[in-house]
Tab-separated table of C-alpha atoms and ligand atoms in Angstrom:
chain	number	residue	atom	x	y	z
W	484	UNK	CA	0.052	-0.017	-0.021
W	485	UNK	CA	1.255	3.451	-0.833
W	486	UNK	CA	1.906	6.323	1.540
W	487	UNK	CA	-1.101	8.689	2.212
W	488	UNK	CA	-0.865	11.869	0.230
W	489	UNK	CA	-2.894	14.918	-0.726
W	490	UNK	CA	-3.496	15.161	-4.450
W	491	UNK	CA	-3.813	18.877	-5.183
W	492	UNK	CA	-5.363	19.622	-8.526
W	493	UNK	CA	-4.920	23.028	-9.976
W	494	UNK	CA	-7.436	23.488	-12.794
W	495	UNK	CA	-9.805	21.162	-11.118
W	496	UNK	CA	-12.842	22.239	-13.072
W	497	UNK	CA	-11.034	22.308	-16.455
W	498	UNK	CA	-11.070	19.898	-19.359
W	499	UNK	CA	-8.127	17.791	-18.320
W	500	UNK	CA	-9.403	17.143	-14.780
W	501	UNK	CA	-12.845	16.498	-16.003
W	502	UNK	CA	-12.221	14.022	-18.759
W	503	UNK	CA	-8.943	12.463	-17.704
W	504	UNK	CA	-7.860	13.038	-14.095
W	505	UNK	CA	-11.131	12.409	-12.241
W	506	UNK	CA	-12.020	9.245	-14.195
W	507	UNK	CA	-8.477	8.048	-13.662
W	508	UNK	CA	-8.817	8.596	-9.777
W	509	UNK	CA	-12.070	6.704	-9.984
W	510	UNK	CA	-10.322	3.739	-11.484
W	511	UNK	CA	-7.549	3.997	-8.957
W	512	UNK	CA	-10.106	3.951	-6.191
W	513	UNK	CA	-11.844	1.034	-7.805
W	514	UNK	CA	-8.576	-0.855	-7.864
W	515	UNK	CA	-8.034	-0.122	-4.145
W	516	UNK	CA	-4.646	1.412	-4.872
W	517	UNK	CA	-5.077	4.685	-2.797
W	518	UNK	CA	-4.055	4.699	0.849
W	519	UNK	CA	-7.170	5.115	3.067
W	520	UNK	CA	-5.814	8.459	4.307
W	521	UNK	CA	-5.186	10.011	0.953
W	522	UNK	CA	-7.247	13.026	-0.074
W	523	UNK	CA	-7.911	14.892	-3.251
W	524	UNK	CA	-8.037	18.647	-2.962
W	525	UNK	CA	-9.483	20.646	-5.978
W	526	UNK	CA	-8.265	24.248	-6.345
W	527	UNK	CA	-10.282	26.570	-8.582
W	528	UNK	CA	-12.013	29.781	-9.105
W	529	UNK	CA	-15.589	28.635	-8.103
W	530	UNK	CA	-16.862	29.564	-4.740
W	531	UNK	CA	-17.628	25.902	-3.923
W	532	UNK	CA	-17.712	24.026	-0.617
W	533	UNK	CA	-16.424	20.421	-0.404
W	534	UNK	CA	-20.004	19.284	-0.854
W	535	UNK	CA	-20.557	21.360	-3.971
W	536	UNK	CA	-17.503	19.771	-5.563
W	537	UNK	CA	-18.561	16.275	-4.565
W	538	UNK	CA	-21.954	16.819	-6.183
W	539	UNK	CA	-20.235	18.068	-9.265
W	540	UNK	CA	-17.793	15.201	-9.565
W	541	UNK	CA	-20.555	12.710	-8.887
W	542	UNK	CA	-22.528	14.115	-11.851
W	543	UNK	CA	-19.461	14.227	-14.089
W	544	UNK	CA	-18.524	10.646	-13.372
W	545	UNK	CA	-22.146	9.513	-13.705
W	546	UNK	CA	-22.025	11.018	-17.186
W	547	UNK	CA	-18.546	9.753	-18.069
W	548	UNK	CA	-19.161	6.063	-17.054
W	549	UNK	CA	-22.842	6.175	-18.200
W	550	UNK	CA	-24.436	3.194	-16.285
W	551	UNK	CA	-21.076	1.630	-15.293
W	552	UNK	CA	-20.506	3.472	-12.133
W	553	UNK	CA	-20.097	1.482	-8.952
W	554	UNK	CA	-21.862	3.242	-6.203
W	555	UNK	CA	-19.618	1.985	-3.538
W	556	UNK	CA	-16.464	3.057	-5.318
W	557	UNK	CA	-17.936	6.531	-5.954
W	558	UNK	CA	-18.974	6.822	-2.344
W	559	UNK	CA	-15.252	6.124	-1.269
W	560	UNK	CA	-13.954	8.505	-3.840
W	561	UNK	CA	-16.305	11.338	-2.884
W	562	UNK	CA	-15.281	10.895	0.793
W	563	UNK	CA	-11.840	11.865	-0.249
W	564	UNK	CA	-12.658	15.059	-2.056
W	565	UNK	CA	-12.147	18.616	-0.780
W	566	UNK	CA	-12.414	21.911	-2.558
W	567	UNK	CA	-10.271	25.046	-1.988
W	568	UNK	CA	-11.569	28.024	-3.773
W	569	UNK	CA	-8.903	30.279	-5.129
W	570	UNK	CA	-7.309	31.977	-8.102
W	571	UNK	CA	-3.825	30.887	-9.098
W	572	UNK	CA	-2.720	34.466	-9.658
W	573	UNK	CA	-3.755	35.636	-6.118
W	574	UNK	CA	-1.024	35.115	-3.420
W	575	UNK	CA	-3.555	35.386	-0.559
W	576	UNK	CA	-5.461	32.321	-1.930
W	577	UNK	CA	-2.242	30.353	-1.605
W	578	UNK	CA	-1.849	31.490	1.963
W	579	UNK	CA	-5.259	30.184	2.754
W	580	UNK	CA	-4.448	26.907	0.836
W	581	UNK	CA	-1.382	26.436	2.924
W	582	UNK	CA	-3.237	27.080	6.158
W	583	UNK	CA	-5.775	24.542	5.118
W	584	UNK	CA	-3.174	21.885	4.173
W	585	UNK	CA	-1.625	22.312	7.654
W	586	UNK	CA	-4.887	22.683	9.515
W	587	UNK	CA	-6.947	20.375	11.579
W	588	UNK	CA	-8.677	18.699	8.541
W	589	UNK	CA	-6.044	16.040	8.562
W	590	UNK	CA	-4.853	16.447	4.903
W	591	UNK	CA	-1.650	14.323	4.513
W	592	UNK	CA	1.526	16.403	4.372
W	593	UNK	CA	2.816	14.499	1.290
W	594	UNK	CA	1.737	16.691	-1.446
W	595	UNK	CA	1.308	15.847	-5.227
W	596	UNK	CA	0.493	19.134	-7.012
W	597	UNK	CA	-0.995	18.574	-10.467
W	598	UNK	CA	-0.759	21.598	-12.777
W	599	UNK	CA	-3.756	20.944	-14.950
W	600	UNK	CA	-3.863	24.538	-16.029
W	601	UNK	CA	-2.705	26.622	-18.980
W	602	UNK	CA	1.128	26.613	-19.129
W	603	UNK	CA	1.040	30.377	-18.674
W	604	UNK	CA	0.112	29.716	-14.925
W	605	UNK	CA	2.865	27.198	-14.091
W	606	UNK	CA	5.485	29.689	-12.805
W	607	UNK	CA	3.010	31.647	-10.704
W	608	UNK	CA	1.774	28.431	-9.033
W	609	UNK	CA	5.273	27.103	-8.341
W	610	UNK	CA	6.437	30.481	-6.930
W	611	UNK	CA	3.448	30.519	-4.615
W	612	UNK	CA	3.838	26.922	-3.538
W	613	UNK	CA	7.457	27.754	-2.615
W	614	UNK	CA	6.494	31.066	-0.963
W	615	UNK	CA	4.174	29.144	1.329
W	616	UNK	CA	6.597	26.376	2.126
W	617	UNK	CA	4.715	23.769	0.100
W	618	UNK	CA	7.552	22.692	-2.131
W	619	UNK	CA	8.837	19.957	0.172
W	620	UNK	CA	11.645	21.383	2.209
W	621	UNK	CA	10.208	20.005	5.423
W	622	UNK	CA	7.327	17.733	6.459
W	623	UNK	CA	6.361	15.186	3.748
W	624	UNK	CA	7.441	15.105	0.197
W	625	UNK	CA	6.277	17.573	-2.423
W	626	UNK	CA	6.062	16.485	-6.003
W	627	UNK	CA	5.082	18.587	-9.089
W	628	UNK	CA	3.263	17.184	-12.119
W	629	UNK	CA	3.618	19.380	-15.246
W	630	UNK	CA	1.621	18.766	-18.349
W	631	UNK	CA	2.707	19.035	-21.861
W	632	UNK	CA	3.533	20.909	-23.997
W	633	UNK	CA	6.494	21.856	-21.803
W	634	UNK	CA	7.265	25.383	-23.219
W	635	UNK	CA	6.317	26.647	-26.717
W	636	UNK	CA	9.666	26.225	-28.351
W	637	UNK	CA	13.353	25.499	-27.393
W	638	UNK	CA	13.956	28.784	-25.672
W	639	UNK	CA	10.800	29.010	-23.709
W	640	UNK	CA	11.132	25.405	-22.578
W	641	UNK	CA	14.606	26.089	-21.088
W	642	UNK	CA	13.299	29.315	-19.440
W	643	UNK	CA	10.390	27.422	-17.905
W	644	UNK	CA	12.660	24.700	-16.727
W	645	UNK	CA	15.020	27.178	-15.042
W	646	UNK	CA	12.000	28.884	-13.386
W	647	UNK	CA	10.582	25.537	-12.083
W	648	UNK	CA	13.941	24.293	-10.852
W	649	UNK	CA	14.527	27.421	-8.700
W	650	UNK	CA	11.962	25.780	-6.353
W	651	UNK	CA	11.708	22.136	-7.257
W	652	UNK	CA	14.606	19.951	-7.960
W	653	UNK	CA	14.613	17.522	-11.009
W	654	UNK	CA	13.750	14.559	-8.717
W	655	UNK	CA	10.549	16.225	-7.623
W	656	UNK	CA	9.382	17.310	-11.154
W	657	UNK	CA	7.155	14.927	-13.110
W	658	UNK	CA	6.842	16.008	-16.689
W	659	UNK	CA	3.875	14.100	-18.172
W	660	UNK	CA	3.640	12.672	-21.641
W	661	UNK	CA	0.479	10.531	-21.029
W	662	UNK	CA	1.545	8.292	-23.973
W	663	UNK	CA	4.133	6.845	-21.798
W	664	UNK	CA	1.440	5.640	-19.397
W	665	UNK	CA	-0.406	3.682	-22.075
W	666	UNK	CA	0.135	0.029	-21.637
W	667	UNK	CA	0.366	-0.390	-25.420
W	668	UNK	CA	3.202	2.124	-25.672
W	669	UNK	CA	4.959	0.393	-22.666
W	670	UNK	CA	4.448	-2.740	-24.638
W	671	UNK	CA	6.890	-1.534	-27.368
W	672	UNK	CA	9.680	-2.046	-24.854
W	673	UNK	CA	8.543	-5.415	-23.811
W	674	UNK	CA	7.901	-6.538	-27.355
W	675	UNK	CA	11.442	-5.399	-28.368
W	676	UNK	CA	13.521	-6.471	-25.403
W	677	UNK	CA	11.639	-9.450	-24.053
W	678	UNK	CA	11.874	-11.326	-27.379
W	679	UNK	CA	14.996	-12.147	-29.259
W	680	UNK	CA	13.644	-13.047	-32.612
W	681	UNK	CA	13.252	-9.587	-34.029
W	682	UNK	CA	16.403	-7.990	-32.711
W	683	UNK	CA	18.562	-9.161	-35.650
W	684	UNK	CA	16.092	-7.553	-38.133
W	685	UNK	CA	15.647	-4.363	-36.204
W	686	UNK	CA	17.989	-2.080	-38.273
W	687	UNK	CA	18.830	-0.487	-41.604
W	688	UNK	CA	19.721	-3.839	-43.185
W	689	UNK	CA	16.165	-5.193	-43.076
W	690	UNK	CA	13.865	-2.198	-42.368
W	691	UNK	CA	12.857	-0.052	-45.374
W	692	UNK	CA	11.104	2.598	-43.244
W	693	UNK	CA	9.014	3.222	-40.122
W	694	UNK	CA	5.675	5.108	-39.887
W	695	UNK	CA	4.308	6.347	-36.665
W	696	UNK	CA	0.861	7.755	-37.186
W	697	UNK	CA	-1.850	9.192	-34.876
W	698	UNK	CA	-5.097	9.977	-36.432
W	699	UNK	CA	-8.216	11.498	-34.778
W	700	UNK	CA	-11.621	11.650	-36.193
W	701	UNK	CA	-12.403	14.328	-33.537
W	702	UNK	CA	-11.914	18.096	-34.337
W	703	UNK	CA	-10.628	20.383	-31.812
W	704	UNK	CA	-13.936	20.464	-29.909
W	705	UNK	CA	-13.915	23.280	-27.306
W	706	UNK	CA	-10.133	23.458	-26.977
W	707	UNK	CA	-9.460	26.431	-29.410
W	708	UNK	CA	-8.219	28.524	-26.535
W	709	UNK	CA	-5.411	26.009	-26.083
W	710	UNK	CA	-4.883	24.769	-29.632
W	711	UNK	CA	-5.088	27.815	-31.814
W	712	UNK	CA	-1.456	29.028	-32.293
W	713	UNK	CA	-0.108	25.793	-30.839
W	714	UNK	CA	-0.975	23.338	-33.598
W	715	UNK	CA	-0.463	19.661	-34.278
W	716	UNK	CA	3.362	19.687	-34.410
W	717	UNK	CA	3.702	21.016	-30.869
W	718	UNK	CA	0.692	19.225	-29.540
W	719	UNK	CA	1.320	15.699	-30.756
W	720	UNK	CA	4.626	15.339	-32.568
W	721	UNK	CA	6.972	17.120	-30.063
W	722	UNK	CA	5.901	14.863	-27.271
W	723	UNK	CA	3.852	11.716	-28.013
W	724	UNK	CA	5.166	10.817	-31.476
W	725	UNK	CA	8.809	11.527	-30.778
W	726	UNK	CA	8.544	9.486	-27.600
W	727	UNK	CA	7.121	6.534	-29.490
W	728	UNK	CA	9.887	6.986	-32.171
W	729	UNK	CA	12.480	6.906	-29.340
W	730	UNK	CA	11.047	3.693	-27.957
W	731	UNK	CA	11.073	2.081	-31.369
W	732	UNK	CA	14.551	3.152	-32.200
W	733	UNK	CA	16.504	3.028	-28.915
W	734	UNK	CA	19.263	0.542	-27.922
W	735	UNK	CA	18.449	-1.833	-25.086
W	736	UNK	CA	19.184	-0.125	-21.780
W	737	UNK	CA	21.489	-1.735	-19.276
W	738	UNK	CA	18.523	-2.131	-16.839
W	739	UNK	CA	15.028	-0.631	-16.495
W	740	UNK	CA	15.730	2.089	-14.028
W	741	UNK	CA	14.377	5.505	-14.917
W	742	UNK	CA	17.807	7.039	-15.669
W	743	UNK	CA	19.037	4.161	-17.801
W	744	UNK	CA	15.997	4.209	-19.931
W	745	UNK	CA	15.925	7.915	-20.351
W	746	UNK	CA	19.561	7.962	-21.235
W	747	UNK	CA	18.792	5.561	-24.187
W	748	UNK	CA	15.800	7.658	-25.391
W	749	UNK	CA	17.970	10.807	-25.295
W	750	UNK	CA	20.676	9.109	-27.244
W	751	UNK	CA	18.152	8.567	-30.025
W	752	UNK	CA	16.848	12.091	-29.980
W	753	UNK	CA	20.401	13.397	-30.140
W	754	UNK	CA	21.239	11.238	-33.211
W	755	UNK	CA	18.324	12.665	-35.251
W	756	UNK	CA	19.788	14.474	-38.206
W	757	UNK	CA	19.153	18.157	-37.789
W	758	UNK	CA	16.714	19.615	-40.153
W	759	UNK	CA	18.318	22.372	-42.218
W	760	UNK	CA	16.240	25.386	-43.016
W	761	UNK	CA	16.531	24.660	-46.777
W	762	UNK	CA	15.102	21.198	-46.245
W	763	UNK	CA	12.156	22.072	-44.003
W	764	UNK	CA	9.679	21.814	-46.939
W	765	UNK	CA	11.024	18.458	-47.986
W	766	UNK	CA	10.910	17.019	-44.461
W	767	UNK	CA	7.834	18.703	-42.924
W	768	UNK	CA	4.330	19.264	-44.098
W	769	UNK	CA	1.366	20.971	-42.402
W	770	UNK	CA	-2.347	21.498	-43.271
W	771	UNK	CA	-5.653	22.412	-41.680
W	772	UNK	CA	-9.004	20.792	-41.934
W	773	UNK	CA	-11.585	22.560	-44.060
W	774	UNK	CA	-15.324	21.816	-44.157
W	775	UNK	CA	-16.178	18.143	-44.856
W	776	UNK	CA	-18.413	15.247	-43.968
W	777	UNK	CA	-18.416	12.108	-41.896
W	778	UNK	CA	-21.261	9.920	-43.461
W	779	UNK	CA	-24.283	12.171	-43.659
W	780	UNK	CA	-22.988	14.646	-41.060
W	781	UNK	CA	-21.600	17.856	-42.228
W	782	UNK	CA	-18.328	18.834	-40.374
W	783	UNK	CA	-17.241	22.493	-39.886
W	784	UNK	CA	-13.743	23.464	-41.072
W	785	UNK	CA	-11.209	24.504	-38.412
W	786	UNK	CA	-11.590	28.150	-39.151
W	787	UNK	CA	-15.216	27.902	-38.381
W	788	UNK	CA	-14.677	26.209	-35.044
W	789	UNK	CA	-15.724	28.242	-31.976
W	790	UNK	CA	-12.904	30.513	-30.738
W	791	UNK	CA	-10.651	30.143	-33.895
W	792	UNK	CA	-9.746	33.283	-35.794
W	793	UNK	CA	-10.896	33.173	-39.456
W	794	UNK	CA	-7.307	33.816	-40.693
W	795	UNK	CA	-5.700	31.186	-38.505
W	796	UNK	CA	-2.973	29.197	-40.133
W	797	UNK	CA	-2.490	26.877	-37.176
W	798	UNK	CA	-1.987	23.272	-38.489
W	799	UNK	CA	-4.254	20.537	-37.514
W	800	UNK	CA	-2.315	18.107	-39.592
W	801	UNK	CA	1.467	17.688	-39.449
W	802	UNK	CA	3.843	15.216	-41.010
W	803	UNK	CA	7.545	14.857	-40.635
W	804	UNK	CA	10.387	12.784	-42.023
W	805	UNK	CA	13.350	12.127	-39.762
W	806	UNK	CA	16.616	10.244	-40.107
W	807	UNK	CA	18.454	8.825	-37.146
W	808	UNK	CA	22.152	9.054	-37.827
W	809	UNK	CA	23.565	6.089	-35.997
W	810	UNK	CA	24.758	2.632	-37.060
W	811	UNK	CA	21.391	0.923	-36.605
W	812	UNK	CA	19.175	3.376	-38.514
W	813	UNK	CA	21.257	5.371	-40.907
W	814	UNK	CA	19.194	6.431	-43.970
W	815	UNK	CA	16.072	4.619	-42.741
W	816	UNK	CA	13.311	7.257	-42.972
W	817	UNK	CA	10.941	7.618	-39.993
W	818	UNK	CA	7.661	9.163	-41.042
W	819	UNK	CA	5.560	10.733	-38.325
W	820	UNK	CA	2.127	11.940	-39.000
W	821	UNK	CA	-0.805	13.318	-36.970
W	822	UNK	CA	-4.032	15.016	-37.692
W	823	UNK	CA	-7.435	15.981	-36.328
W	824	UNK	CA	-10.623	15.273	-38.303
W	825	UNK	CA	-9.104	12.475	-40.247
W	826	UNK	CA	-10.985	9.411	-41.529
W	827	UNK	CA	-10.814	7.372	-38.361
W	828	UNK	CA	-9.346	7.400	-34.796
W	829	UNK	CA	-6.382	5.193	-34.805
W	830	UNK	CA	-2.650	5.098	-33.659
W	831	UNK	CA	-0.278	2.835	-35.450
W	832	UNK	CA	3.364	2.068	-35.623
W	833	UNK	CA	3.966	0.463	-39.025
W	834	UNK	CA	7.391	-1.003	-39.892
W	835	UNK	CA	8.025	-1.988	-43.588
W	836	UNK	CA	10.732	-4.409	-44.394
W	837	UNK	CA	12.914	-4.496	-47.457
W	838	UNK	CA	12.549	-6.837	-50.377
W	839	UNK	CA	14.440	-10.077	-50.314
W	840	UNK	CA	17.907	-9.696	-51.944
W	841	UNK	CA	17.144	-11.948	-54.907
W	842	UNK	CA	14.111	-11.707	-57.190
W	843	UNK	CA	13.658	-15.463	-57.278
W	844	UNK	CA	10.042	-15.458	-58.478
W	845	UNK	CA	10.668	-13.101	-61.356
W	846	UNK	CA	9.860	-15.596	-64.108
W	847	UNK	CA	6.563	-16.779	-62.544
W	848	UNK	CA	3.052	-15.274	-62.539
W	849	UNK	CA	3.971	-13.153	-59.543
W	850	UNK	CA	4.145	-9.593	-60.892
W	851	UNK	CA	5.008	-7.682	-57.871
W	852	UNK	CA	6.076	-8.944	-54.528
W	853	UNK	CA	4.373	-7.208	-51.696
W	854	UNK	CA	6.428	-6.219	-48.645
W	855	UNK	CA	6.493	-7.660	-45.202
W	856	UNK	CA	4.952	-5.273	-42.635
W	857	UNK	CA	5.020	-5.415	-38.906
W	858	UNK	CA	2.205	-3.443	-37.456
W	859	UNK	CA	1.806	-2.358	-33.819
W	860	UNK	CA	-1.540	-0.950	-33.270
W	861	UNK	CA	-1.507	1.396	-30.255
W	862	UNK	CA	-5.211	2.377	-30.079
W	863	UNK	CA	-8.170	2.105	-30.036
W	864	UNK	CA	-7.355	-1.586	-29.652
W	865	UNK	CA	-4.066	-3.183	-29.097
W	866	UNK	CA	-3.045	-5.340	-31.923
W	867	UNK	CA	0.136	-6.748	-33.345
W	868	UNK	CA	0.107	-7.985	-36.886
W	869	UNK	CA	2.736	-9.518	-39.245
W	870	UNK	CA	2.010	-9.390	-42.920
W	871	UNK	CA	3.946	-12.077	-44.900
W	872	UNK	CA	3.795	-13.455	-48.352
W	873	UNK	CA	2.599	-17.024	-48.986
W	874	UNK	CA	1.613	-19.005	-51.963
W	875	UNK	CA	-1.939	-18.801	-53.142
W	876	UNK	CA	-3.456	-22.292	-53.222
W	877	UNK	CA	-3.757	-23.624	-56.778
W	878	UNK	CA	-1.666	-24.549	-59.794
W	879	UNK	CA	-0.415	-21.067	-60.506
W	880	UNK	CA	2.629	-19.709	-58.647
W	881	UNK	CA	1.076	-16.621	-57.117
W	882	UNK	CA	1.497	-14.958	-53.813
W	883	UNK	CA	-0.903	-13.443	-51.383
W	884	UNK	CA	-0.518	-11.489	-48.177
W	885	UNK	CA	-1.184	-13.497	-45.062
W	886	UNK	CA	-1.942	-11.502	-41.875
W	887	UNK	CA	-0.706	-13.101	-38.618
W	888	UNK	CA	-2.724	-11.303	-36.019
W	889	UNK	CA	-1.999	-11.569	-32.337
W	890	UNK	CA	-4.884	-12.939	-30.205
W	891	UNK	CA	-5.232	-9.586	-28.471
W	892	UNK	CA	-6.503	-8.000	-31.709
W	893	UNK	CA	-9.985	-9.363	-30.988
W	894	UNK	CA	-10.094	-7.996	-27.427
W	895	UNK	CA	-12.308	-4.905	-26.858
W	896	UNK	CA	-10.402	-1.650	-26.319
W	897	UNK	CA	-9.062	-1.230	-22.834
W	898	UNK	CA	-11.076	1.260	-20.681
W	899	UNK	CA	-8.160	2.069	-18.362
W	900	UNK	CA	-6.524	5.172	-19.605
W	901	UNK	CA	-2.845	6.260	-19.218
W	902	UNK	CA	-3.379	8.647	-16.286
W	903	UNK	CA	-4.146	5.966	-13.799
W	904	UNK	CA	-0.704	4.373	-14.114
W	905	UNK	CA	1.108	7.740	-14.200
W	906	UNK	CA	-0.643	9.133	-11.078
W	907	UNK	CA	0.255	5.982	-9.234
W	908	UNK	CA	3.885	6.299	-10.448
W	909	UNK	CA	4.086	9.843	-9.082
W	910	UNK	CA	2.802	8.648	-5.649
W	911	UNK	CA	5.547	5.971	-5.685
W	912	UNK	CA	8.223	8.410	-6.752
W	913	UNK	CA	8.905	6.494	-9.970
W	914	UNK	CA	10.207	8.641	-12.914
W	915	UNK	CA	10.476	5.910	-15.468
W	916	UNK	CA	7.447	7.029	-17.572
W	917	UNK	CA	8.124	10.820	-17.150
W	918	UNK	CA	10.229	12.999	-19.295
W	919	UNK	CA	13.606	14.206	-18.105
W	920	UNK	CA	14.344	17.719	-19.202
W	921	UNK	CA	17.029	16.784	-21.676
W	922	UNK	CA	14.424	14.719	-23.612
W	923	UNK	CA	12.177	17.633	-23.834
W	924	UNK	CA	15.058	19.819	-24.883
W	925	UNK	CA	16.200	17.572	-27.610
W	926	UNK	CA	12.678	17.093	-28.903
W	927	UNK	CA	12.448	20.945	-29.298
W	928	UNK	CA	15.742	21.128	-30.928
W	929	UNK	CA	14.659	18.710	-33.616
W	930	UNK	CA	11.480	20.689	-34.391
W	931	UNK	CA	12.847	24.230	-33.886
W	932	UNK	CA	13.859	24.845	-37.442
W	933	UNK	CA	10.552	23.778	-38.718
W	934	UNK	CA	8.546	25.852	-36.277
W	935	UNK	CA	10.596	28.877	-36.910
W	936	UNK	CA	10.105	28.732	-40.665
W	937	UNK	CA	6.352	28.001	-40.358
W	938	UNK	CA	6.086	30.992	-37.975
W	939	UNK	CA	7.083	33.292	-40.647
W	940	UNK	CA	5.195	31.554	-43.410
W	941	UNK	CA	1.794	32.559	-42.145
W	942	UNK	CA	-0.040	33.505	-45.435
W	943	UNK	CA	-0.911	30.099	-46.671
W	944	UNK	CA	-1.693	26.627	-45.415
W	945	UNK	CA	-2.882	23.604	-47.277
W	946	UNK	CA	-6.346	22.374	-46.430
W	947	UNK	CA	-8.013	18.933	-46.393
W	948	UNK	CA	-11.673	18.119	-46.107
W	949	UNK	CA	-12.649	17.179	-42.552
W	950	UNK	CA	-13.332	13.397	-42.437
W	951	UNK	CA	-10.708	12.660	-45.075
W	952	UNK	CA	-7.203	11.141	-44.706
W	953	UNK	CA	-5.420	14.568	-45.175
W	954	UNK	CA	-3.969	16.184	-48.174
W	955	UNK	CA	-2.240	14.166	-50.943
W	956	UNK	CA	0.489	16.866	-50.940
W	957	UNK	CA	1.821	15.220	-47.741
W	958	UNK	CA	3.041	12.296	-49.881
W	959	UNK	CA	5.886	14.474	-51.036
W	960	UNK	CA	7.719	13.489	-47.861
W	961	UNK	CA	8.231	10.011	-48.990
W	962	UNK	CA	11.668	9.056	-50.234
W	963	UNK	CA	10.281	6.737	-52.926
W	964	UNK	CA	7.087	6.341	-54.971
W	965	UNK	CA	6.256	2.985	-53.587
W	966	UNK	CA	5.992	4.369	-50.111
W	967	UNK	CA	2.534	5.497	-48.845
W	968	UNK	CA	0.775	6.097	-45.587
W	969	UNK	CA	-0.844	3.154	-43.721
W	970	UNK	CA	-4.011	4.398	-42.257
W	971	UNK	CA	-4.886	1.412	-40.169
W	972	UNK	CA	-4.286	-2.235	-39.833
U	1519	BG6	C1	-3.197	15.269	-26.022
U	1519	BG6	C2	-3.373	16.376	-27.084
U	1519	BG6	O1	-1.893	15.449	-25.401
U	1519	BG6	O2	-3.300	14.018	-26.613
U	1519	BG6	C3	-4.759	16.228	-27.707
U	1519	BG6	O3	-3.347	17.645	-26.430
U	1519	BG6	C4	-4.881	14.815	-28.253
U	1519	BG6	O4	-4.916	17.157	-28.796
U	1519	BG6	C5	-4.612	13.851	-27.197
U	1519	BG6	O5	-6.211	14.674	-28.754
U	1519	BG6	C6	-4.608	12.395	-27.758
U	1519	BG6	O6	-4.551	11.539	-26.668
U	1519	BG6	P1	-5.227	10.180	-26.757
U	1519	BG6	O7	-4.895	9.509	-25.424
U	1519	BG6	O8	-6.667	10.409	-26.824
U	1519	BG6	O9	-4.734	9.440	-27.916
């Protein structure tokens, strides 16, 4: 059983807390993984009592779990909830918060502060936590959970890091990339390093290229305030997709401790060939969804979404080609792609193998030999598929593609999200699935030339119909004509 702690949520009435953190805390409660003494303290601008917040959370979870809510689990969770009205920009509200944390209510002194607020508030919160002695210098531990994107570019990320580290040492900062909490993403490591059979093939001698693709059917919904001006490259590629790339490409670490693992990921990021300004257009592509349809339903274009400026050139689609200049991967292209309002919601790592060295079947009826693919579907369902060539039954010598699917492919999608695992990791003090600052820094270094050029080229952006698979122009990234995007399994 873990130590008792107070989980303090800044932004407790916001989008992240509502859709991710509170459902995750419900799952943790259901799994019996919270210490009986642990408490959850929401901090927010509403003038709510504890009971007001409990009523609100009860309604939210009722809606979220529609009919699947366990009354006993909910009762236990609500019993842990407290609410502290306050504004993150008002020092006096932090003084009251600190008094309450030290008061007679019995809130455990171990403090997990979750910054589920706009990044612009991070520094003010951290300074106030420190000013009120809530940064773990005495009493229990104090850990800070910071959401992505960490900074807006290379420079702002390092300024932010310096500001946070004035008050919190690296071992008390947990930079979240929630993809690292997904069990399918963690499975990349297990798949690679708990099996020997693929290791000899896992390099430039056998692999033609790698695609890492995250597609969403959803648009930006009510997140214009965050998303406009940020865009798909910062929102998805800088963090989630580059992390998946690092896991696919890294060398085996000496052990699984947090530093060893992160050292190997950093080595991959450092080995990525820098993108020169002249090659930005050959290696990066952006676009924005225009009006479109999904079946009979008309879908608005990005520029018509509530809160988006009509002239916005924020990209909702981004694709990137990268090369890793090391012995294992030299000259193997890694294609990364993400987009909102695409044809289907799916995340996939697709690895295409090279042709056999000899064209043995040239003189037969086989016209064109298809490639072998290894597909790791990350979500919505976990699936591993190997596509291999076999002979078609019959007298002719023809081939067909046989799909070897893992038995997990038929399981329904997992309901447990990534946040459950990550919150528990913070309580246990485990940094393995959190970003060290040098990972963030290298990720920004890779993207910085692209972002800088895009920032000045603001008078035009390609568009694609909402509900489609994105613009054909993105295919210009491919090194060869026989390469194309895999949209799903
Ligand atoms: C978030 C992005 O980090 O990840 C969102 O800000 C995106 O724009 C989301 O929709 C995707 O996460 P998931 O877990 O739904 O694949």
